[in-house]
Tab-separated table of C-alpha atoms in Angstrom:
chain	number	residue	atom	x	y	z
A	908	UNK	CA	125.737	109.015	95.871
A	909	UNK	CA	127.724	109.778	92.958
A	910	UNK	CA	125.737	109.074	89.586
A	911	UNK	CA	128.610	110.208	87.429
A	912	UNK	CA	130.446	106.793	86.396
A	913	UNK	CA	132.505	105.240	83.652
A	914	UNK	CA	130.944	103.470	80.828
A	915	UNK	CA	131.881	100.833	78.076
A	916	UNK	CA	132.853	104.333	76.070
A	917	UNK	CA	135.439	105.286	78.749
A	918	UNK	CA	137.559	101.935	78.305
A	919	UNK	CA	139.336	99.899	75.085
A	920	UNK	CA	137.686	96.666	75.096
A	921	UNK	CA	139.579	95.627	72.048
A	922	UNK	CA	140.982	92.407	72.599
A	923	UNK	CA	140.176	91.805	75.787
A	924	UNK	CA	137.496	89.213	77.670
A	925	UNK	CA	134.904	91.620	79.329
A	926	UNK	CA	132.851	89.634	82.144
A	927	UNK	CA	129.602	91.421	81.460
A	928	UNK	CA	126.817	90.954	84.130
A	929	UNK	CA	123.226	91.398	82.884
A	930	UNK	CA	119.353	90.861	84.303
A	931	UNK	CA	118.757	87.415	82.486
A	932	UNK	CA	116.052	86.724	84.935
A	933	UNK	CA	113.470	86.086	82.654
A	934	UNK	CA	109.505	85.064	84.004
A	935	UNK	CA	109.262	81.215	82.181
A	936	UNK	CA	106.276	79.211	81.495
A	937	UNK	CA	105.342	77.144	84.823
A	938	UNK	CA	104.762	73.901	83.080
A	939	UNK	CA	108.556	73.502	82.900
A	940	UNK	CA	108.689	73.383	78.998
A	941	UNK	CA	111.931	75.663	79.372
A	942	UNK	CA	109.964	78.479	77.271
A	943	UNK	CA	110.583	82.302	78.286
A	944	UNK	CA	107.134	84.092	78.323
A	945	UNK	CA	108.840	87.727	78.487
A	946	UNK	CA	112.417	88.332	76.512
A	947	UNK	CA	112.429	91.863	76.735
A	948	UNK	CA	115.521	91.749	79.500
A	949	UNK	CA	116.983	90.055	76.988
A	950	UNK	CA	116.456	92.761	74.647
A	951	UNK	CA	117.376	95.428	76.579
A	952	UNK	CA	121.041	93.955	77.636
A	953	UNK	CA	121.554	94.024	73.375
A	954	UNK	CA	123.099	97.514	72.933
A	955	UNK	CA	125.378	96.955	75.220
A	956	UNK	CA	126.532	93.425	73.872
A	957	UNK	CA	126.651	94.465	70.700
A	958	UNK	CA	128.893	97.622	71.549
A	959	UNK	CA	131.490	95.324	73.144
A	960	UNK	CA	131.619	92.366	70.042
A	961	UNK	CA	131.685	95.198	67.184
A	962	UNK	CA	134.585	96.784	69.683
A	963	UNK	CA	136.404	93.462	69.078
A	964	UNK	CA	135.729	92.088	72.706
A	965	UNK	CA	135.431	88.528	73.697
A	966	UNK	CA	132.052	88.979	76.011
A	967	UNK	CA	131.491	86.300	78.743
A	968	UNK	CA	128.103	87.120	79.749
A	969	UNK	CA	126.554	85.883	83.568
A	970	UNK	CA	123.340	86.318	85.104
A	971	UNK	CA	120.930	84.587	88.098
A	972	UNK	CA	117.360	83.105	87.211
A	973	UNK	CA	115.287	82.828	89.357
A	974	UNK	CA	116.076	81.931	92.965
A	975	UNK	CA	117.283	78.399	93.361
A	976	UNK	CA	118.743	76.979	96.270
A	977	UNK	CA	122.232	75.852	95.843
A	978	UNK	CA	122.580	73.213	98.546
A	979	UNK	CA	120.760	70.074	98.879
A	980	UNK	CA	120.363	70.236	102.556
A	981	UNK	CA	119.085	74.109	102.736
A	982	UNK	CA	116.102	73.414	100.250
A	983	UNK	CA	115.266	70.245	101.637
A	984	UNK	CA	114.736	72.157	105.074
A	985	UNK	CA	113.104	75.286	103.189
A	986	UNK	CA	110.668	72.637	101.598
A	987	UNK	CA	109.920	70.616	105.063
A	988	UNK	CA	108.947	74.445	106.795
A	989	UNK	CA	106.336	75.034	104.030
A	990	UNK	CA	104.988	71.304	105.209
A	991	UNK	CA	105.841	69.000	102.168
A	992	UNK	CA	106.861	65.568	103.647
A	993	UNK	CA	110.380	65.247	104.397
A	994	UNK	CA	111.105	62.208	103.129
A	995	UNK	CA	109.759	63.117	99.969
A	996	UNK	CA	112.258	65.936	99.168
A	997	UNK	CA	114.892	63.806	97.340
A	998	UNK	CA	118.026	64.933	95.846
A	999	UNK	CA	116.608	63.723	92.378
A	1000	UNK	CA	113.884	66.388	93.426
A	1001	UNK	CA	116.139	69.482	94.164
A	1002	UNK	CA	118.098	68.432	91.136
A	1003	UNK	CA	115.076	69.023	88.697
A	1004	UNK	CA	114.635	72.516	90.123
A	1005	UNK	CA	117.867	73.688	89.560
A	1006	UNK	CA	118.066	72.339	85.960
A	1007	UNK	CA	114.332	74.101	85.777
A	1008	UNK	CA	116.571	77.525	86.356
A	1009	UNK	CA	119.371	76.480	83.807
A	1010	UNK	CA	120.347	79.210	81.680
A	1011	UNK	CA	119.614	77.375	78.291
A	1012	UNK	CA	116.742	78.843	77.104
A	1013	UNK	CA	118.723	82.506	77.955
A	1014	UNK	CA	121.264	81.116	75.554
A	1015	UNK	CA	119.067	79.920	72.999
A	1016	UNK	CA	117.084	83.209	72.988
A	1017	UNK	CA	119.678	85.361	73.185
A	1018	UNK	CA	121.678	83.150	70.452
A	1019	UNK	CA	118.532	84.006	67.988
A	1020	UNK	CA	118.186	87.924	69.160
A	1021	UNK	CA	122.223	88.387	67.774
A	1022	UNK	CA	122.139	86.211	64.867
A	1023	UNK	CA	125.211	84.231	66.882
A	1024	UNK	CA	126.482	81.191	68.357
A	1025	UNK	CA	126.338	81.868	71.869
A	1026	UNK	CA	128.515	79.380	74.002
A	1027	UNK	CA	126.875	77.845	77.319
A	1028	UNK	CA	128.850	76.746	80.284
A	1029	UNK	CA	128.413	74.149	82.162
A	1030	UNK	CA	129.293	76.183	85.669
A	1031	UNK	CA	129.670	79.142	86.478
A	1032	UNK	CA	133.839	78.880	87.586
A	1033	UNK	CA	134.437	75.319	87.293
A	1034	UNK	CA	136.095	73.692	84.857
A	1035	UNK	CA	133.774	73.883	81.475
A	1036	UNK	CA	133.588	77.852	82.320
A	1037	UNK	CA	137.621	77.974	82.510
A	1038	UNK	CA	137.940	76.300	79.437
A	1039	UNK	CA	135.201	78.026	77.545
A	1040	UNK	CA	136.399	80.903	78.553
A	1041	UNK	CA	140.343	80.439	77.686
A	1042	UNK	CA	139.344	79.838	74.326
A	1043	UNK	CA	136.953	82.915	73.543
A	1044	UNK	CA	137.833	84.811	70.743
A	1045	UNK	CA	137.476	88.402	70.262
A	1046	UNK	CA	133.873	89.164	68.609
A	1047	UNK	CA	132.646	85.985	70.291
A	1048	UNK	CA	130.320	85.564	73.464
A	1049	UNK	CA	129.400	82.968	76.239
A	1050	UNK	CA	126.962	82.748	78.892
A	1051	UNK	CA	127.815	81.468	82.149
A	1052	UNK	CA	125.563	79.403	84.263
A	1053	UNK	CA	122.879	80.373	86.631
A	1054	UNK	CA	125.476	82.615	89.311
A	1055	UNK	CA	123.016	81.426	91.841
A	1056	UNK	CA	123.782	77.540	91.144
A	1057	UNK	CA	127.175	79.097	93.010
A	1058	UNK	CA	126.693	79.236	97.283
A	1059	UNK	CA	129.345	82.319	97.525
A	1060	UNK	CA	126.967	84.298	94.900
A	1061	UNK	CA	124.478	86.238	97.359
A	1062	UNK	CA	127.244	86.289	100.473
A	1063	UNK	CA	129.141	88.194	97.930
A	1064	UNK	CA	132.039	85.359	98.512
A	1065	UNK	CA	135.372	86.902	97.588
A	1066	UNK	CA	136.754	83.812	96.460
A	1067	UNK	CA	133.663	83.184	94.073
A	1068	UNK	CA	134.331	87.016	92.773
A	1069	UNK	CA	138.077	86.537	92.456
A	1070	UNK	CA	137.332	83.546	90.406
A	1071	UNK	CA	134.992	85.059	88.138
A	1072	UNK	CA	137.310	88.211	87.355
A	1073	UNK	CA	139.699	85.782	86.477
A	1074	UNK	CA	137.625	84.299	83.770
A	1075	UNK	CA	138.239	87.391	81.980
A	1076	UNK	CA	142.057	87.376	82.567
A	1077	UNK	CA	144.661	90.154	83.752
A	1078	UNK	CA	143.438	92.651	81.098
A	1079	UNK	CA	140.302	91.884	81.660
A	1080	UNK	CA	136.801	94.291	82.083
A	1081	UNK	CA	134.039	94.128	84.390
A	1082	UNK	CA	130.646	96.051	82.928
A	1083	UNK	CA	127.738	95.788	84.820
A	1084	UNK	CA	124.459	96.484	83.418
A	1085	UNK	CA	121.566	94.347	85.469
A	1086	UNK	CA	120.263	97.586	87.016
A	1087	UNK	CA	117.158	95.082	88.270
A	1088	UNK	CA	120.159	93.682	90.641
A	1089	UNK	CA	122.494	96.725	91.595
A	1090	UNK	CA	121.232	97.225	95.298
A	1091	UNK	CA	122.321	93.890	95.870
A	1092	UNK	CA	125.952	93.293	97.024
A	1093	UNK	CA	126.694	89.763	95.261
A	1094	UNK	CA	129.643	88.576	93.922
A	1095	UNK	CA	128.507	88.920	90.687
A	1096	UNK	CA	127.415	92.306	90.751
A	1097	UNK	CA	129.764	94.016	93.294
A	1098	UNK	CA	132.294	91.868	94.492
A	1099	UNK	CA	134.252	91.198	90.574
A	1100	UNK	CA	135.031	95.072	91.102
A	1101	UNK	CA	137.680	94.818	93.209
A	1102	UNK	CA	139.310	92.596	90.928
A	1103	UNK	CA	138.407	94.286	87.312
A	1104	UNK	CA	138.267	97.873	86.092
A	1105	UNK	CA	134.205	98.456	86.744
A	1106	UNK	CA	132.319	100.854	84.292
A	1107	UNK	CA	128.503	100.724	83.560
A	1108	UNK	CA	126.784	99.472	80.196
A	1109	UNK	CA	124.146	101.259	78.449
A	1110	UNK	CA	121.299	100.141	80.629
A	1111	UNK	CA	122.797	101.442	83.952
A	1112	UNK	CA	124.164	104.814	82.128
A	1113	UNK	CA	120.387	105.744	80.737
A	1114	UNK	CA	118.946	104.921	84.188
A	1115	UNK	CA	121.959	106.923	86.278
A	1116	UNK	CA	121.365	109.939	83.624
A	1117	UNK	CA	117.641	110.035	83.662
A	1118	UNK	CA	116.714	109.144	87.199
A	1119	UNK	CA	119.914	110.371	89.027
A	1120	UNK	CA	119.554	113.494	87.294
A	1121	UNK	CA	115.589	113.838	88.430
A	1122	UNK	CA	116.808	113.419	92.101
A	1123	UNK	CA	119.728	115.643	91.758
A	1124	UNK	CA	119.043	118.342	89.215
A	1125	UNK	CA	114.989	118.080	88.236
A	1126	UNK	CA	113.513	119.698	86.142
A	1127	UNK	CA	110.696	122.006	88.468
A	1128	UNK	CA	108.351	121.020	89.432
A	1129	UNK	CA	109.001	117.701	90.749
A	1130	UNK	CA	105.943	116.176	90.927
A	1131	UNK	CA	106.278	112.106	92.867
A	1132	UNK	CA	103.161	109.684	92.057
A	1133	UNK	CA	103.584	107.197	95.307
A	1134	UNK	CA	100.959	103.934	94.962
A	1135	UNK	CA	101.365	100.350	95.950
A	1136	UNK	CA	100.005	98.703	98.908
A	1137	UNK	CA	102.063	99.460	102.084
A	1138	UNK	CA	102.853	102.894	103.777
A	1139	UNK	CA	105.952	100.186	105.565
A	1140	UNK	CA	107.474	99.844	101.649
A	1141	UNK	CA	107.837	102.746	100.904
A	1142	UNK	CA	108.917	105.160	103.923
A	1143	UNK	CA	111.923	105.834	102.614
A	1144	UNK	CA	110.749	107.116	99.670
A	1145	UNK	CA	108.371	109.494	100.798
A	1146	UNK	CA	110.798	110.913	103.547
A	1147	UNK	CA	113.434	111.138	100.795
A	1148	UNK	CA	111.338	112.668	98.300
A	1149	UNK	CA	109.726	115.354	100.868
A	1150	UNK	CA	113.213	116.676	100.701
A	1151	UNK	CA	113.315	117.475	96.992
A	1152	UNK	CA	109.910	117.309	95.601
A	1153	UNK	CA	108.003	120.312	94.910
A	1154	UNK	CA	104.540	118.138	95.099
A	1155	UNK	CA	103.887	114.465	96.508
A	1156	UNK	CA	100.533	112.377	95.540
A	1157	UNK	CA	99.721	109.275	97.329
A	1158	UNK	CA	97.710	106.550	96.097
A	1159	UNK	CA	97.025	102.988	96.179
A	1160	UNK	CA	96.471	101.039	99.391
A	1161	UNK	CA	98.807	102.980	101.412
A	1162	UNK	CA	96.302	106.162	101.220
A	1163	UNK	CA	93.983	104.255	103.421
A	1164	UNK	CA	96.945	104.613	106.692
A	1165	UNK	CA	97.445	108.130	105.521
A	1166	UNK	CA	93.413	108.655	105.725
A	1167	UNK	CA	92.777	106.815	108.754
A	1168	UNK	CA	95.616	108.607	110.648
A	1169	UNK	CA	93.349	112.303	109.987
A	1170	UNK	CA	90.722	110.565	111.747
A	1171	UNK	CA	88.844	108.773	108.600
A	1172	UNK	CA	86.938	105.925	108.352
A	1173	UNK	CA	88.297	103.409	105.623
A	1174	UNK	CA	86.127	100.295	106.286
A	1175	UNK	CA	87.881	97.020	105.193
A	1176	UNK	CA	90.936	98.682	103.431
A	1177	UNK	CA	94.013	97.647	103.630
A	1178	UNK	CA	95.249	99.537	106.644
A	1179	UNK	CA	99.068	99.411	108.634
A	1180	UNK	CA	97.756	100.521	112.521
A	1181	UNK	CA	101.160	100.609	113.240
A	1182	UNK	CA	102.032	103.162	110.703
A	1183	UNK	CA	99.713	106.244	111.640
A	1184	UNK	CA	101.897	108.219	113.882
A	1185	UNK	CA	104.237	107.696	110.757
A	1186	UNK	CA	101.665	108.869	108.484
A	1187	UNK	CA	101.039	112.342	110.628
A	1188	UNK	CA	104.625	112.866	110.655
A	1189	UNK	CA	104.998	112.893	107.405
A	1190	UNK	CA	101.981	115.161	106.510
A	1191	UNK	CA	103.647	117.791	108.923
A	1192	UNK	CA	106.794	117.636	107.442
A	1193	UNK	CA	105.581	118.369	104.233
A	1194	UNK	CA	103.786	121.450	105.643
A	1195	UNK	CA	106.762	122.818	107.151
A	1196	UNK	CA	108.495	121.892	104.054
A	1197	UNK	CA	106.022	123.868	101.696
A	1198	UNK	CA	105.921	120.353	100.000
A	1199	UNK	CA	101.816	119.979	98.597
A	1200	UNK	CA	101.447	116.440	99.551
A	1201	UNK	CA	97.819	115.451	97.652
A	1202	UNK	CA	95.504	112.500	99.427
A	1203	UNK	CA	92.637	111.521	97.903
A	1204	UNK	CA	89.725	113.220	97.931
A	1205	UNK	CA	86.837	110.271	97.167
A	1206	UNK	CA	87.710	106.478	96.521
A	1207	UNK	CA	85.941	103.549	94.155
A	1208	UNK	CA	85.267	100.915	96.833
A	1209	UNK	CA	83.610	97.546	96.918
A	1210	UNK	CA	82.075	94.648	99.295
A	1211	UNK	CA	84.605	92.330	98.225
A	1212	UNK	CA	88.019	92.133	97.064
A	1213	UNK	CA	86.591	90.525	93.134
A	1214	UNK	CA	87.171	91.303	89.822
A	1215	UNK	CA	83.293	91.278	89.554
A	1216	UNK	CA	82.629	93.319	92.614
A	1217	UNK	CA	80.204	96.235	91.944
A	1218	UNK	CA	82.357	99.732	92.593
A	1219	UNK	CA	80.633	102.032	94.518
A	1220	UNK	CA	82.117	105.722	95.092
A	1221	UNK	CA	82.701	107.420	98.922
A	1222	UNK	CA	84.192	110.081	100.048
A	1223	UNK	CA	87.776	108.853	101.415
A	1224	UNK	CA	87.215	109.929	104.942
A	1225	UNK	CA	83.997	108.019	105.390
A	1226	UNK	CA	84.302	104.840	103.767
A	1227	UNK	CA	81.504	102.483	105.504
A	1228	UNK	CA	82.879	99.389	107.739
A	1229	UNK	CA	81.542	96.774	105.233
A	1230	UNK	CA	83.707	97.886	102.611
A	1231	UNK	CA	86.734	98.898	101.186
A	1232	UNK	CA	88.836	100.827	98.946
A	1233	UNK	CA	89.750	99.844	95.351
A	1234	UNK	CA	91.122	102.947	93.424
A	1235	UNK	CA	90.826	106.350	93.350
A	1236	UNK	CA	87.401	108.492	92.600
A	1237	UNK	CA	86.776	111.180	89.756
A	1238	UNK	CA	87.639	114.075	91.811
A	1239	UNK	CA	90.804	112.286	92.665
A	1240	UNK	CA	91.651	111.830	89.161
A	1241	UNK	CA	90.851	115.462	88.514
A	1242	UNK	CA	93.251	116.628	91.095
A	1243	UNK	CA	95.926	114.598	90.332
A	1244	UNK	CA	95.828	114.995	86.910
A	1245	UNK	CA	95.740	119.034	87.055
A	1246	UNK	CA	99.205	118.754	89.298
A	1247	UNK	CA	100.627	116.634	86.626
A	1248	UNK	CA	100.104	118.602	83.557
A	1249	UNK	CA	102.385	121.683	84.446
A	1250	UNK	CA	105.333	119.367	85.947
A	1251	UNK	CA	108.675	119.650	85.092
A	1252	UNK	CA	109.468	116.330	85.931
A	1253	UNK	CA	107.193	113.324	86.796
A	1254	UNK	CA	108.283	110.052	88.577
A	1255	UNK	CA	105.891	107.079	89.323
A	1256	UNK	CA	105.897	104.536	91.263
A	1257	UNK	CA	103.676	102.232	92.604
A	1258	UNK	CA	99.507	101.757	90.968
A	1259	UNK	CA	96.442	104.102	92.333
A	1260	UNK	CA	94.252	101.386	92.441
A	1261	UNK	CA	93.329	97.492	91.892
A	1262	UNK	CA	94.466	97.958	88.270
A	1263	UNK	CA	94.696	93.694	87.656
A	1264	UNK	CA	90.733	94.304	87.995
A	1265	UNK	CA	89.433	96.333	84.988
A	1266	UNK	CA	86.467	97.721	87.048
A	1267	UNK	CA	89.131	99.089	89.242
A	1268	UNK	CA	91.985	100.228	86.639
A	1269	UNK	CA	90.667	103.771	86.115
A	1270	UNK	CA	92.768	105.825	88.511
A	1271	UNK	CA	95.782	104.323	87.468
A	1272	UNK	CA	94.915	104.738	83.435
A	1273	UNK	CA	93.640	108.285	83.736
A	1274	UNK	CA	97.037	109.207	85.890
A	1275	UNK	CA	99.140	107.191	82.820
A	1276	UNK	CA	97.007	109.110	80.424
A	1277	UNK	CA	98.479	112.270	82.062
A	1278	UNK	CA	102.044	111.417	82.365
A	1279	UNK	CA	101.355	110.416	78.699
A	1280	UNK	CA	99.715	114.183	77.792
A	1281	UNK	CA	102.171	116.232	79.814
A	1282	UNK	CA	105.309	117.978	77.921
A	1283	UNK	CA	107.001	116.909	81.675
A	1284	UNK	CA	110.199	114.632	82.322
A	1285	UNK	CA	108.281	110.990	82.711
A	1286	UNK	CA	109.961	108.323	84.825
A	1287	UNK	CA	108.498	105.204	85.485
A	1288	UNK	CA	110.133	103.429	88.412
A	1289	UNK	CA	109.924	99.945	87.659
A	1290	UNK	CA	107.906	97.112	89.362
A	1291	UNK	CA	103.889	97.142	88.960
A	1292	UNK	CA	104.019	100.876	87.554
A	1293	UNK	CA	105.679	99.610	84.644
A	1294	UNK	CA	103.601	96.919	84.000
A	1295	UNK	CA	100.711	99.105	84.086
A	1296	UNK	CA	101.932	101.399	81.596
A	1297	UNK	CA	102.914	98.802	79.287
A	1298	UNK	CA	99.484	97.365	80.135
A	1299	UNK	CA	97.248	100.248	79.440
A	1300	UNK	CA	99.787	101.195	75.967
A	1301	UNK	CA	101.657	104.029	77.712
A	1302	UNK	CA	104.727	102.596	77.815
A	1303	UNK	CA	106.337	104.377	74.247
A	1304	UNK	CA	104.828	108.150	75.816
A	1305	UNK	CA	106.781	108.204	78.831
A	1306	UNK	CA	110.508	109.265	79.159
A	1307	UNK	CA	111.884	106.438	80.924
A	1308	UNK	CA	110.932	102.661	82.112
A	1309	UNK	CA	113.214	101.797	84.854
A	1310	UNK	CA	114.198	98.278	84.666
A	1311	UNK	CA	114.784	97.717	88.301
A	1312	UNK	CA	112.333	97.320	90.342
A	1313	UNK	CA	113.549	96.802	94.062
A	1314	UNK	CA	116.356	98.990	92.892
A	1315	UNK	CA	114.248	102.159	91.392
A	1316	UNK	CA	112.717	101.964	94.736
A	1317	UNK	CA	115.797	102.261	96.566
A	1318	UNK	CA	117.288	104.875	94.020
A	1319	UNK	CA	114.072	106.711	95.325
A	1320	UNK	CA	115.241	106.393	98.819
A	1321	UNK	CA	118.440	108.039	98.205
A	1322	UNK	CA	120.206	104.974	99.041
A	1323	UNK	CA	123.888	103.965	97.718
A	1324	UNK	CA	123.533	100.826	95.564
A	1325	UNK	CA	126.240	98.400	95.758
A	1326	UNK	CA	126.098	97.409	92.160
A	1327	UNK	CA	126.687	101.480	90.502
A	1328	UNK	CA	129.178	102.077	94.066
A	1329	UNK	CA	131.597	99.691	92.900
A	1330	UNK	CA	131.934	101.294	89.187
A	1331	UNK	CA	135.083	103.671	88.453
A	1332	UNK	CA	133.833	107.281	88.584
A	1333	UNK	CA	134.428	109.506	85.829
């Protein structure tokens, strides 16, 4: 995949509407009081906005929130499958969850972030959008509604695409920086290329230059944290990565498959049976590879999946059958640690442990406190890692925060991503 694409630098803006798709999708408060309880994708679409309005552009801004259902009959059937009672589900009903995933609050927060009017549509093509749009001035900005209110927006609908480009007129510019939605091929995010000149904002540059330059040109050694739950999430990874890392540490709830696949007993961990064979495989290939793939030595573990469940350390090959594995053990730590501090380059992703539960948190704060010590490369690939980081107060040591999660992972994977594909190379 070719990381090497045009940005908001490599085109004049001046004058012209720019259609400028960003990661608005924003966690909000669950009582429905409209209130955004994390702005920081807000925050980090700024640079880019303000780039384009100080170039003279007239910005028209679109995003999804959330995942709402655009037709009446499709949630109603959604909604009778998780068992409410259908004739309960009233279009009165689905009406109050799509205004729930309105894009006001976006507007209003990202109105006081630039010290700006910023102008809300109605829709996302229809009429208000057209009109708003036609009148735009350069060094002004608009939001579009939720992209998902529109049905063509996740069949990447060309007729949904065509009418967005042409929102921003003959002249106009696509720039796509929601790197949190790149590796999906929506209208919004892939389809408007083949109707606009495509080049990256500052987001997606910073995340092609850091991370597509660890997978194509690290800095040795490459040393690749792996956690999370499931060996089945993250295959791709790990065969990807046993191609061009120098060292590979597992973690997390997936090191119970790897452990149990060497003959080990891991008790009431979380365990894929159908994933051993995989597991095997992949410890031989990274033999013949001369890739050091570390498994942990000795595990916390506990009767009961609880925050206030006692933690009592075993070896990771003989966990007992009444209990199971929670985060990584001292000697663990040590190990992991030591192959972090001479790194070149660093990239994690996925938790070593139960880190929501502070009795369980260690493994992934002491390998944080390493990334955070080491004079390595640091990237964070998105997701839970980042949270934990940010978390724990790591987040300002490391090198990069990806701010995609299902699309770090599949950066990891080596997989083309619709959303940086479509973008004009340089």
């Amino acid at each position: 995949m070719n990381y090497n694409k045009k940005t908001v630098k490599d085109v004049d803006v001046k004058g012209k509407k720019v259609l400028l798709r960003c990661d608005f999708n924003v966690p909000m408060a669950k009582d429905g009081s409209g209130v955004i309880t994390d702005d920081k994708r807000i925050r980090a679409a700024l640079p880019t906005i303000q780039y384009l309005l100080d170039q003279g552009a007239a910005v028209i801004a679109c995003s999804h929130l959330g995942k709402p259902e655009p037709s009446f009959d499709k949630w109603a059937k959604k909604q009778a499958e998780k068992g409410k009672d259908p004739a309960s589900l009233t279009k009165e009903k689905w009406e109050k969850t799509l205004e729930a995933l309105c894009m006001e609050p976006v507007a209003k927060r990202l109105s006081e972030l630039l010290g700006r009017d910023v102008v809300l549509a109605a829709d996302v093509v229809g009429p208000d959008a057209q009109a708003k749009a036609a009148a735009l001035q350069p060094g002004q900005i608009m939001l579009l509604q939720n992209t998902r209110f529109e049905k063509g927006e996740t069949k990447n609908d060309p007729e949904l695409a065509k009418a967005m480009a042409g929102l921003a007129g003959a002249d106009g510019v696509y720039v796509s920086d929601a790197f949190g939605a790149v590796h999906r091929a929506h209208a919004s995010t892939a389809g408007v290329a083949a109707y606009l000149p495509a080049v990256s904002g500052f987001l997606i540059e910073k995340e092609l230059e850091i991370m597509g330059g660890a997978l194509a040109n690290p800095k040795r050694p490459l040393v690749a944290i792996l956690g999370g739950s499931k060996v089945s999430s993250k295959i791709g990874v790990i065969n990807h990565l046993l191609d061009i890392a120098d060292t590979i540490i597992i973690g997390g709830g997936m090191a119970y498959t790897f452990a149990k696949a060497q003959g080990g007993s891991v008790g009431t961990s979380l365990l894929e049976s159908d994933w051993l064979d995989y597991c095997n495989d992949m410890i031989a290939k990274a033999k013949e590879k001369g890739v050091a793939l570390l498994l942990p030595e000795d595990n916390l573990c506990a009767a009961e999946f609880s925050a206030d469940a006692v933690p009592v350390l075993h070896s990771a090959m003989t966990i007992p059958d009444d209990m199971m594995g929670m985060d990584i053990g001292p000697k663990t730590i040590e190990a992991y640690a030591a192959a972090v501090k001479n790194a070149g380059t660093v990239i994690w992703n996925g938790p070593m442990g139960v880190f929501e539960f502070p009795s369980f948190a260690e493994g992934t704060r002491a390998v944080a406190k390493a990334l955070a010590e080491t004079d390595a490369i640091t990237i964070i690939g998105g997701g839970d890692s980042a949270a934990a980081v940010a978390q724990l107060g790591f987040a300002d040591k490391m090198t990069h925060i990806s701010t995609g999660g299902g699309a770090s992972l599949e950066f990891l994977e080596g997989k083309e991503l619709p959303g940086v594909a479509c973008l004009l190379d340089k």
